[in-house]
């Protein structure tokens, strides 16, 4: 069992959980993730490691209650424990030699960007960050991002934060004004990452995407996390849990990845509703 | 007076029309009466060939003789001399290619049902819960085992019995390896595996789940933590695909994913959190145990039609005969000498765009035998055809996982990524590191993995003690 040492609501639907997992904390590096099972018989769900405190032996995850597991997770409190947590999984972000980075993050997924920006900052890279959220209320980690970047450009769908609309608007402005980057890193919804890649492609800056496919074991046993890379005229199948989650954005088949993430659209919704009903019953 | 019946004593089974709606075990096991009847078919040969056919040389006529005397404790003791997991092996061994293939009774008629008798002894033993095996006093030495499949469990258990402090590091959230996440409940119920796991922990073995060696800890970390030897028994479970178009369409699974969703994540229960595609038309590609298990699981999930597509003929099917027979009884179609060439998805304007719609296949014929004597399947030009499907399950094999190889210096692997280790001593190229089971052989059998675990325990014991005396050789 893995004890929840801290639970904090970042927005009305997004929660940060700091969980005691000394083995994972000792090894975790930027870009890696964990797989967690809230209770016995629950799904195994991957979460980015948003923070890692080696001394305290804890890792933090940030999530929105969107599926059955996250819903149940959100109902656990400090002092309670999650059944299983395994990691750190996946490859570590390659930041060596990067001097000017642009990190484009959207939604809850931006959590994985935090350790990466912090790492970049620590090694002295200059970091521009564009973060996109639906609205001001939905924005998370603003202080942390501001502290770790040289420049933070927030945008929201409703313009409540200054910037308006898509993250690719300010990104394109930067490119057009002649700014150059030796790493463009993006994480967030698949359609957003796809747009970031396409906006960057004409400029040819190295562009890394952090993929979030459906996973079960996270160790290369099921192949459920597979995606297609187009490389040198060939299609290569890659297991994101072991060989990813970060990829050269220009190689990833996003259309396929988008479909694969929707595979269980209906079932997921159903399980989510079932979980909600469960908790309503418990509350009453 | 031996029982001269030419056929095996039938084993009670769930009727087909019932079992296709549940995941309960199909074969219910011999009663005392049936076991005695079958045991008396054994002629107790002077030079028993069955023993030679058994990968671990179980003393088969001896334990069967004890069944005839109703001395089940003694029968169990005899089996235990060479086998660690009789309740499992009795159920899942390919006996028709091992012990039973050598039985003299098989020359004219069916061989003695050795597997069913082994299972009978083991099940009876557990239902009585006999006294625990003896454990030697702690010898102060620590050994790490990576993976809790049959190889890891057996090695850990054997070492614990002779006084070692053993820790098993398991990547998943439960112990048992393929026995829990791969082989379905209807062939090998979970409680049978759990008994074996409990047996091992009752010997003092510690099992740490959620520990991926190569990620959470490396092999070097294990040595730093004071383990004097490491046994790698992490299997070979990385699924492969055919490399044909359409394999990443929705509705296409590796057999591992399909079976993991069902067995490990219980997608067959009423309100599962882990979803799976159910019903419709299912095609399974492959001819091994894995393919048959996946097909039979699909039937139980409510598929209307299930076909197994295999590129060779039924004679070459590597799966256990008994399971092929069960599959047939359950209405599964065996499409032999057929191979998929493409998986086709729905059109762009269809609401099911992104999902698999059909499989295009080609008929095959068998050509010349290859070096291993297996006839190579060759496509017959102009025989392509298309069949509609909702789900496709690829069961064409698994290979080694790169995690441990990548993070362990001086560990030699072969061209397929398998760890190179001596079959008898289980020693790898790196001092103190032993390996066995599927990770060395590639996908094989439970009994082979179990056998390797036993050999490894002996070899590790020898090494650790020699090292403590300052004269270990590698
Ligand atoms: C669906 C299916 C059906 C089968 N049916 C039969 C049958 O009927 N009869 C038969 O004899 N054989 C059968 N087999 C084959 C048999 O199950 C295997 O040969 C056997 O289980 C191999 O045992 P093992 O101990 O080497 O590895 P496994 O059973 O694969 O166990 C390896 C364990 O190591 C863990 N692991 C992997 N990587 C790591 C890591 N990095 N760190 C920590 N732990 C790790 C895994 O999670 C797993 O628990 C079947 C296999 C499958 C998949
Ligand atoms: S999650 Fe199973 S192989 Fe990647």
PDB file of C-alpha atoms and ligand atoms in Angstrom, chain A residues 33 35 213-226 239-242, chain B residues 238-239 257 260, ligand 2:
ATOM      1  CA  UNK A  33       5.439   8.160 -15.129  1.00  0.00           C
ATOM      2  CA  UNK A  35       1.031   3.261 -13.008  1.00  0.00           C
ATOM      3  CA  UNK A 213      -1.821   6.106 -24.922  1.00  0.00           C
ATOM      4  CA  UNK A 214      -3.991   3.600 -23.099  1.00  0.00           C
ATOM      5  CA  UNK A 215      -1.748   1.381 -20.953  1.00  0.00           C
ATOM      6  CA  UNK A 216      -2.174  -1.651 -18.767  1.00  0.00           C
ATOM      7  CA  UNK A 217       1.056  -3.181 -17.479  1.00  0.00           C
ATOM      8  CA  UNK A 218       3.437  -0.388 -18.476  1.00  0.00           C
ATOM      9  CA  UNK A 219       6.329  -2.805 -18.938  1.00  0.00           C
ATOM     10  CA  UNK A 220       5.970  -4.058 -22.521  1.00  0.00           C
ATOM     11  CA  UNK A 221       3.708  -7.041 -21.927  1.00  0.00           C
ATOM     12  CA  UNK A 222       0.441  -6.091 -23.606  1.00  0.00           C
ATOM     13  CA  UNK A 223       1.216  -3.839 -26.558  1.00  0.00           C
ATOM     14  CA  UNK A 224      -1.936  -1.839 -25.868  1.00  0.00           C
ATOM     15  CA  UNK A 225       0.172   1.320 -25.768  1.00  0.00           C
ATOM     16  CA  UNK A 226       1.606   0.810 -29.242  1.00  0.00           C
ATOM     17  CA  UNK A 239       5.487   0.453 -27.275  1.00  0.00           C
ATOM     18  CA  UNK A 240       5.146   3.825 -25.587  1.00  0.00           C
ATOM     19  CA  UNK A 241       5.408   2.513 -22.040  1.00  0.00           C
ATOM     20  CA  UNK A 242       8.954   1.242 -22.565  1.00  0.00           C
TER      21      UNK A 242
ATOM     22  CA  UNK B 238       6.843  -8.805 -25.306  1.00  0.00           C
ATOM     23  CA  UNK B 239       4.103  -9.416 -27.904  1.00  0.00           C
ATOM     24  CA  UNK B 257      -3.438  -7.699 -23.983  1.00  0.00           C
ATOM     25  CA  UNK B 260      -4.403  -9.623 -19.415  1.00  0.00           C
TER      26      UNK B 260
HETATM   27  S1  LIG C   2       1.257  -0.755 -21.499  1.00  0.00           S
HETATM   28 FE1  LIG C   2       1.381  -2.845 -21.977  1.00  0.00          FE
HETATM   29  S2  LIG C   2       2.983  -2.854 -23.361  1.00  0.00           S
HETATM   30 FE2  LIG C   2       2.867  -0.808 -22.884  1.00  0.00          FE
END
